[in-house]
Amino acid sequence: VSVSVGGADVSSQTGGVNINMVTRRGGNKVSLGARFFDTDSKFQADNMSDALREQGFPGVNRVNTIKDYGFNLGIPLVKDRAWFWGSYGIQDIKTILVNGSNDDTLLVNYAAKLNLQIIPQNRFEAFIHAGKKEKWGRNASVTFPRGYHQMGRYHFGTPIVKFQDEHMFGDGFLLSAQYSWTNAGFQMIPMIDESLSRMRQLNVATGVNENSFNYNIYDRPTKNANVRGTYFNDGLFGMSHEIKF
């Protein structure tokens, strides 16, 4: 996955998929945006069938409530020289699984960006993002009814930090240097024993895991640094050229 933030890449390779994302930035005018979306269970149909009831299912996968809200703000710190942009957003997703267990997800995102252009030929950008994913009921099943409580490795979620500087030499040569760091690690704690203080038990008669379950923790730090150059020449050999390295 290759993610571009503010015109530069925050990159990792996963399955050959490329995703480019350019976040907003502040400008010379104050900008403010906000959103609020709300969906509850009354907005969906019920596809529970007699065949499923005969098999003993208490219900089907369905939405309880979905809320999506947040705001973003862009301001000039020094006109034509320095700008700030920040955002905050929440997606609160509550669903019910086929076995009647809750499967709830809370996504909280913070982002901030500082842009500087002290001289016309140079642009600097500092970007930070924290995406917090918390999920109650992950991997819930008949044998593991309540599932896991999934959390990030850090309090505010997965961090992405990026610094980038671009400099234009004359009219034909652009040099860019960028460094980024992220850690998408997470942990999963059994909902039935979040204090991790009890012994795991298996009810042989029912096949249900009781009392406690496995605890999983994953660490995924990624660092990326690059320097890129682009040279433009419209008159070389009577043709236009763009050379990158």
mmCIF file of C-alpha atoms in Angstrom:
data_model
loop_
_atom_site.group_PDB
_atom_site.id
_atom_site.type_symbol
_atom_site.label_atom_id
_atom_site.label_comp_id
_atom_site.label_asym_id
_atom_site.label_seq_id
_atom_site.Cartn_x
_atom_site.Cartn_y
_atom_site.Cartn_z
ATOM 1 C CA VAL A 1 0.000 0.000 0.000
ATOM 2 C CA SER A 2 1.376 3.391 -0.952
ATOM 3 C CA VAL A 3 -0.259 6.340 0.796
ATOM 4 C CA SER A 4 0.484 9.891 -0.277
ATOM 5 C CA VAL A 5 -0.086 12.560 2.372
ATOM 6 C CA GLY A 6 0.194 16.172 1.331
ATOM 7 C CA GLY A 7 1.784 15.283 -1.987
ATOM 8 C CA ALA A 8 4.407 12.847 -0.679
ATOM 9 C CA ASP A 9 4.346 9.118 -0.132
ATOM 10 C CA VAL A 10 3.984 7.262 3.138
ATOM 11 C CA SER A 11 4.604 3.826 1.699
ATOM 12 C CA SER A 12 4.585 0.114 2.389
ATOM 13 C CA GLN A 13 4.095 -2.782 0.020
ATOM 14 C CA THR A 14 1.139 -5.116 0.519
ATOM 15 C CA GLY A 15 -0.110 -7.338 -2.253
ATOM 16 C CA GLY A 16 0.871 -4.920 -5.015
ATOM 17 C CA VAL A 17 -1.988 -2.496 -4.234
ATOM 18 C CA ASN A 18 -1.294 1.249 -4.564
ATOM 19 C CA ILE A 19 -3.456 3.753 -2.696
ATOM 20 C CA ASN A 20 -2.774 7.487 -3.031
ATOM 21 C CA MET A 21 -4.252 9.855 -0.456
ATOM 22 C CA VAL A 22 -3.601 13.604 -0.376
ATOM 23 C CA THR A 23 -4.838 15.336 2.759
ATOM 24 C CA ARG A 24 -5.979 18.951 2.784
ATOM 25 C CA ARG A 25 -3.823 21.867 3.923
ATOM 26 C CA GLY A 26 -4.388 25.335 5.308
ATOM 27 C CA GLY A 27 -4.526 28.430 3.096
ATOM 28 C CA ASN A 28 -4.617 32.219 3.366
ATOM 29 C CA LYS A 29 -8.317 32.111 4.224
ATOM 30 C CA VAL A 30 -9.768 30.490 7.344
ATOM 31 C CA SER A 31 -11.704 27.345 6.396
ATOM 32 C CA LEU A 32 -13.968 25.340 8.669
ATOM 33 C CA GLY A 33 -15.933 22.212 7.838
ATOM 34 C CA ALA A 34 -18.078 19.858 9.917
ATOM 35 C CA ARG A 35 -20.233 16.773 9.367
ATOM 36 C CA PHE A 36 -22.738 14.605 11.213
ATOM 37 C CA PHE A 37 -24.352 11.459 9.822
ATOM 38 C CA ASP A 38 -26.599 9.095 11.754
ATOM 39 C CA THR A 39 -28.087 5.751 10.711
ATOM 40 C CA ASP A 40 -30.064 3.474 13.008
ATOM 41 C CA SER A 41 -31.648 0.047 12.718
ATOM 42 C CA LYS A 42 -34.874 1.449 11.198
ATOM 43 C CA PHE A 43 -33.037 2.225 7.962
ATOM 44 C CA GLN A 44 -32.443 -1.409 7.000
ATOM 45 C CA ALA A 45 -34.616 -4.323 5.949
ATOM 46 C CA ASP A 46 -34.996 -7.591 7.854
ATOM 47 C CA ASN A 47 -33.897 -10.618 5.829
ATOM 48 C CA MET A 48 -34.412 -13.188 8.586
ATOM 49 C CA SER A 49 -35.940 -16.295 6.992
ATOM 50 C CA ASP A 50 -37.825 -19.342 8.273
ATOM 51 C CA ALA A 51 -34.954 -21.538 7.077
ATOM 52 C CA LEU A 52 -32.537 -19.709 9.368
ATOM 53 C CA ARG A 53 -34.973 -19.923 12.287
ATOM 54 C CA GLU A 54 -35.265 -23.682 11.778
ATOM 55 C CA GLN A 55 -31.480 -23.929 12.085
ATOM 56 C CA GLY A 56 -31.644 -22.170 15.440
ATOM 57 C CA PHE A 57 -30.261 -18.759 14.482
ATOM 58 C CA PRO A 58 -31.634 -15.999 16.744
ATOM 59 C CA GLY A 59 -31.133 -13.395 14.010
ATOM 60 C CA VAL A 60 -28.908 -12.176 11.162
ATOM 61 C CA ASN A 61 -26.005 -9.762 10.947
ATOM 62 C CA ARG A 62 -27.521 -6.301 11.225
ATOM 63 C CA VAL A 63 -26.791 -2.668 11.999
ATOM 64 C CA ASN A 64 -27.771 -1.241 15.358
ATOM 65 C CA THR A 65 -26.490 2.346 14.875
ATOM 66 C CA ILE A 66 -23.808 4.071 12.780
ATOM 67 C CA LYS A 67 -22.659 7.594 13.602
ATOM 68 C CA ASP A 68 -20.058 9.565 11.636
ATOM 69 C CA TYR A 69 -19.114 13.056 12.794
ATOM 70 C CA GLY A 70 -16.156 15.439 12.956
ATOM 71 C CA PHE A 71 -14.694 18.759 11.850
ATOM 72 C CA ASN A 72 -11.642 20.262 10.128
ATOM 73 C CA LEU A 73 -10.024 23.689 10.396
ATOM 74 C CA GLY A 74 -7.461 25.483 8.231
ATOM 75 C CA ILE A 75 -5.890 28.830 9.199
ATOM 76 C CA PRO A 76 -3.032 31.053 8.005
ATOM 77 C CA LEU A 77 -0.319 31.539 10.640
ATOM 78 C CA VAL A 78 1.593 34.056 8.513
ATOM 79 C CA LYS A 79 -0.008 35.077 5.211
ATOM 80 C CA ASP A 80 1.790 33.581 2.197
ATOM 81 C CA ARG A 81 4.368 31.983 4.506
ATOM 82 C CA ALA A 82 2.917 29.587 7.097
ATOM 83 C CA TRP A 83 -0.349 27.643 7.377
ATOM 84 C CA PHE A 84 -1.937 25.146 9.762
ATOM 85 C CA TRP A 85 -4.632 22.541 9.114
ATOM 86 C CA GLY A 86 -6.171 20.053 11.549
ATOM 87 C CA SER A 87 -9.069 17.614 11.709
ATOM 88 C CA TYR A 88 -10.887 15.340 14.148
ATOM 89 C CA GLY A 89 -13.387 12.632 13.262
ATOM 90 C CA ILE A 90 -15.259 9.696 14.772
ATOM 91 C CA GLN A 91 -17.044 6.725 13.243
ATOM 92 C CA ASP A 92 -19.091 4.891 15.887
ATOM 93 C CA ILE A 93 -20.346 1.598 14.391
ATOM 94 C CA LYS A 94 -22.556 -0.753 16.399
ATOM 95 C CA THR A 95 -23.698 -4.025 14.807
ATOM 96 C CA ILE A 96 -25.213 -7.325 15.949
ATOM 97 C CA LEU A 97 -23.913 -10.684 14.755
ATOM 98 C CA VAL A 98 -25.888 -13.714 13.625
ATOM 99 C CA ASN A 99 -25.504 -15.312 17.064
ATOM 100 C CA GLY A 100 -26.881 -12.209 18.804
ATOM 101 C CA SER A 101 -23.500 -10.977 20.064
ATOM 102 C CA ASN A 102 -22.511 -7.336 19.750
ATOM 103 C CA ASP A 103 -19.810 -6.411 17.224
ATOM 104 C CA ASP A 104 -18.988 -2.743 17.835
ATOM 105 C CA THR A 105 -16.235 -0.606 16.306
ATOM 106 C CA LEU A 106 -15.022 2.877 17.241
ATOM 107 C CA LEU A 107 -12.711 4.743 14.843
ATOM 108 C CA VAL A 108 -11.172 8.010 16.084
ATOM 109 C CA ASN A 109 -8.888 10.029 13.794
ATOM 110 C CA TYR A 110 -6.721 13.055 14.567
ATOM 111 C CA ALA A 111 -4.659 14.879 11.927
ATOM 112 C CA ALA A 112 -2.534 18.030 11.859
ATOM 113 C CA LYS A 113 -0.364 19.640 9.194
ATOM 114 C CA LEU A 114 2.064 22.554 9.202
ATOM 115 C CA ASN A 115 3.167 24.079 5.879
ATOM 116 C CA LEU A 116 5.962 26.643 5.517
ATOM 117 C CA GLN A 117 7.144 28.566 2.450
ATOM 118 C CA ILE A 118 9.649 31.081 3.823
ATOM 119 C CA ILE A 119 11.136 31.700 0.379
ATOM 120 C CA PRO A 120 9.282 31.136 -2.908
ATOM 121 C CA GLN A 121 11.627 28.336 -4.022
ATOM 122 C CA ASN A 122 11.191 26.157 -0.908
ATOM 123 C CA ARG A 123 8.256 24.338 0.680
ATOM 124 C CA PHE A 124 8.353 22.461 3.991
ATOM 125 C CA GLU A 125 5.644 20.262 5.445
ATOM 126 C CA ALA A 126 5.210 18.452 8.775
ATOM 127 C CA PHE A 127 2.278 16.047 9.100
ATOM 128 C CA ILE A 128 1.026 13.890 11.964
ATOM 129 C CA HIS A 129 -1.946 11.552 12.055
ATOM 130 C CA ALA A 130 -3.264 9.225 14.737
ATOM 131 C CA GLY A 131 -5.947 6.693 13.838
ATOM 132 C CA LYS A 132 -7.457 4.826 16.778
ATOM 133 C CA LYS A 133 -9.413 1.656 16.067
ATOM 134 C CA GLU A 134 -11.190 -0.016 18.946
ATOM 135 C CA LYS A 135 -13.402 -3.021 18.359
ATOM 136 C CA TRP A 136 -15.576 -5.008 20.758
ATOM 137 C CA GLY A 137 -16.483 -8.522 19.621
ATOM 138 C CA ARG A 138 -13.815 -9.227 17.000
ATOM 139 C CA ASN A 139 -13.721 -12.895 15.950
ATOM 140 C CA ALA A 140 -16.825 -13.678 17.984
ATOM 141 C CA SER A 141 -18.225 -17.123 17.170
ATOM 142 C CA VAL A 142 -20.315 -19.942 18.589
ATOM 143 C CA THR A 143 -17.283 -21.327 20.440
ATOM 144 C CA PHE A 144 -15.971 -17.863 21.397
ATOM 145 C CA PRO A 145 -19.235 -15.922 21.965
ATOM 146 C CA ARG A 146 -18.041 -12.470 23.043
ATOM 147 C CA GLY A 147 -14.867 -12.321 20.961
ATOM 148 C CA TYR A 148 -11.940 -9.969 21.442
ATOM 149 C CA HIS A 149 -11.573 -6.358 22.497
ATOM 150 C CA GLN A 150 -9.194 -4.990 19.852
ATOM 151 C CA MET A 151 -7.105 -1.884 20.616
ATOM 152 C CA GLY A 152 -4.119 -0.080 19.155
ATOM 153 C CA ARG A 153 -0.604 -0.169 20.550
ATOM 154 C CA TYR A 154 -0.820 3.513 21.521
ATOM 155 C CA HIS A 155 -3.415 5.552 23.396
ATOM 156 C CA PHE A 156 -4.310 7.784 20.422
ATOM 157 C CA GLY A 157 -4.010 4.971 17.894
ATOM 158 C CA THR A 158 -1.729 4.231 14.966
ATOM 159 C CA PRO A 159 0.715 7.136 14.496
ATOM 160 C CA ILE A 160 1.883 8.457 11.130
ATOM 161 C CA VAL A 161 4.592 11.122 11.222
ATOM 162 C CA LYS A 162 5.994 12.716 8.069
ATOM 163 C CA PHE A 163 8.463 15.509 7.291
ATOM 164 C CA GLN A 164 9.085 16.737 3.752
ATOM 165 C CA ASP A 165 11.063 19.531 2.122
ATOM 166 C CA GLU A 166 10.949 20.546 -1.560
ATOM 167 C CA HIS A 167 13.295 23.012 -3.255
ATOM 168 C CA MET A 168 13.155 24.381 -6.800
ATOM 169 C CA PHE A 169 16.501 25.217 -8.447
ATOM 170 C CA GLY A 170 15.867 27.622 -11.287
ATOM 171 C CA ASP A 171 13.002 26.749 -13.624
ATOM 172 C CA GLY A 172 13.930 23.145 -14.353
ATOM 173 C CA PHE A 173 15.097 21.158 -11.326
ATOM 174 C CA LEU A 174 12.972 20.088 -8.324
ATOM 175 C CA LEU A 175 14.552 18.239 -5.384
ATOM 176 C CA SER A 176 12.429 16.627 -2.656
ATOM 177 C CA ALA A 177 13.440 14.881 0.591
ATOM 178 C CA GLN A 178 10.962 13.027 2.815
ATOM 179 C CA TYR A 179 10.991 10.917 5.971
ATOM 180 C CA SER A 180 8.036 9.107 7.545
ATOM 181 C CA TRP A 181 7.379 6.686 10.391
ATOM 182 C CA THR A 182 4.326 4.689 11.397
ATOM 183 C CA ASN A 183 3.398 1.765 13.616
ATOM 184 C CA ALA A 184 0.156 -0.057 12.837
ATOM 185 C CA GLY A 185 0.489 -2.549 15.688
ATOM 186 C CA PHE A 186 -2.501 -3.607 17.776
ATOM 187 C CA GLN A 187 -3.566 -5.946 20.563
ATOM 188 C CA MET A 188 -6.548 -8.225 21.135
ATOM 189 C CA ILE A 189 -7.797 -9.014 24.651
ATOM 190 C CA PRO A 190 -10.586 -11.530 25.355
ATOM 191 C CA MET A 191 -13.831 -9.742 26.240
ATOM 192 C CA ILE A 192 -14.585 -12.281 28.962
ATOM 193 C CA ASP A 193 -11.317 -11.540 30.789
ATOM 194 C CA GLU A 194 -9.922 -8.088 29.961
ATOM 195 C CA SER A 195 -7.835 -8.098 33.156
ATOM 196 C CA LEU A 196 -6.117 -11.311 31.925
ATOM 197 C CA SER A 197 -6.326 -12.738 35.427
ATOM 198 C CA ARG A 198 -8.155 -16.036 34.909
ATOM 199 C CA MET A 199 -7.321 -19.443 33.504
ATOM 200 C CA ARG A 200 -8.653 -20.343 30.066
ATOM 201 C CA GLN A 201 -11.204 -23.187 30.080
ATOM 202 C CA LEU A 202 -12.908 -25.211 27.359
ATOM 203 C CA ASN A 203 -16.395 -26.604 28.046
ATOM 204 C CA VAL A 204 -16.075 -30.018 26.419
ATOM 205 C CA ALA A 205 -19.831 -30.609 26.428
ATOM 206 C CA THR A 206 -20.662 -27.406 24.501
ATOM 207 C CA GLY A 207 -17.338 -26.685 22.779
ATOM 208 C CA VAL A 208 -17.461 -23.121 24.157
ATOM 209 C CA ASN A 209 -14.339 -21.340 25.458
ATOM 210 C CA GLU A 210 -15.070 -19.960 28.914
ATOM 211 C CA ASN A 211 -13.439 -17.932 31.689
ATOM 212 C CA SER A 212 -10.613 -16.539 29.501
ATOM 213 C CA PHE A 213 -8.886 -16.898 26.105
ATOM 214 C CA ASN A 214 -5.673 -16.057 24.235
ATOM 215 C CA TYR A 215 -4.102 -12.581 24.396
ATOM 216 C CA ASN A 216 -2.487 -11.338 21.155
ATOM 217 C CA ILE A 217 -0.194 -8.361 20.554
ATOM 218 C CA TYR A 218 1.319 -7.259 17.228
ATOM 219 C CA ASP A 219 4.028 -4.667 16.538
ATOM 220 C CA ARG A 220 4.350 -3.228 13.003
ATOM 221 C CA PRO A 221 6.794 -0.296 12.852
ATOM 222 C CA THR A 222 7.667 1.069 9.399
ATOM 223 C CA LYS A 223 10.245 3.735 8.481
ATOM 224 C CA ASN A 224 10.557 5.305 5.051
ATOM 225 C CA ALA A 225 13.042 7.847 3.730
ATOM 226 C CA ASN A 226 13.671 9.015 0.196
ATOM 227 C CA VAL A 227 15.173 11.770 -1.916
ATOM 228 C CA ARG A 228 13.683 12.434 -5.349
ATOM 229 C CA GLY A 229 14.695 14.726 -8.145
ATOM 230 C CA THR A 230 12.903 15.870 -11.293
ATOM 231 C CA TYR A 231 14.580 17.713 -14.156
ATOM 232 C CA PHE A 232 12.568 19.496 -16.878
ATOM 233 C CA ASN A 233 14.035 20.590 -20.213
ATOM 234 C CA ASP A 234 11.863 21.744 -23.118
ATOM 235 C CA GLY A 235 14.705 22.386 -25.563
ATOM 236 C CA LEU A 236 16.973 19.318 -25.394
ATOM 237 C CA PHE A 237 17.303 17.742 -28.894
ATOM 238 C CA GLY A 238 14.260 19.724 -29.987
ATOM 239 C CA MET A 239 11.936 17.854 -27.622
ATOM 240 C CA SER A 240 10.470 18.212 -24.134
ATOM 241 C CA HIS A 241 12.029 16.014 -21.456
ATOM 242 C CA GLU A 242 11.198 15.094 -17.862
ATOM 243 C CA ILE A 243 13.926 13.129 -16.095
ATOM 244 C CA LYS A 244 13.322 11.630 -12.644
ATOM 245 C CA PHE A 245 15.587 9.881 -10.224
#
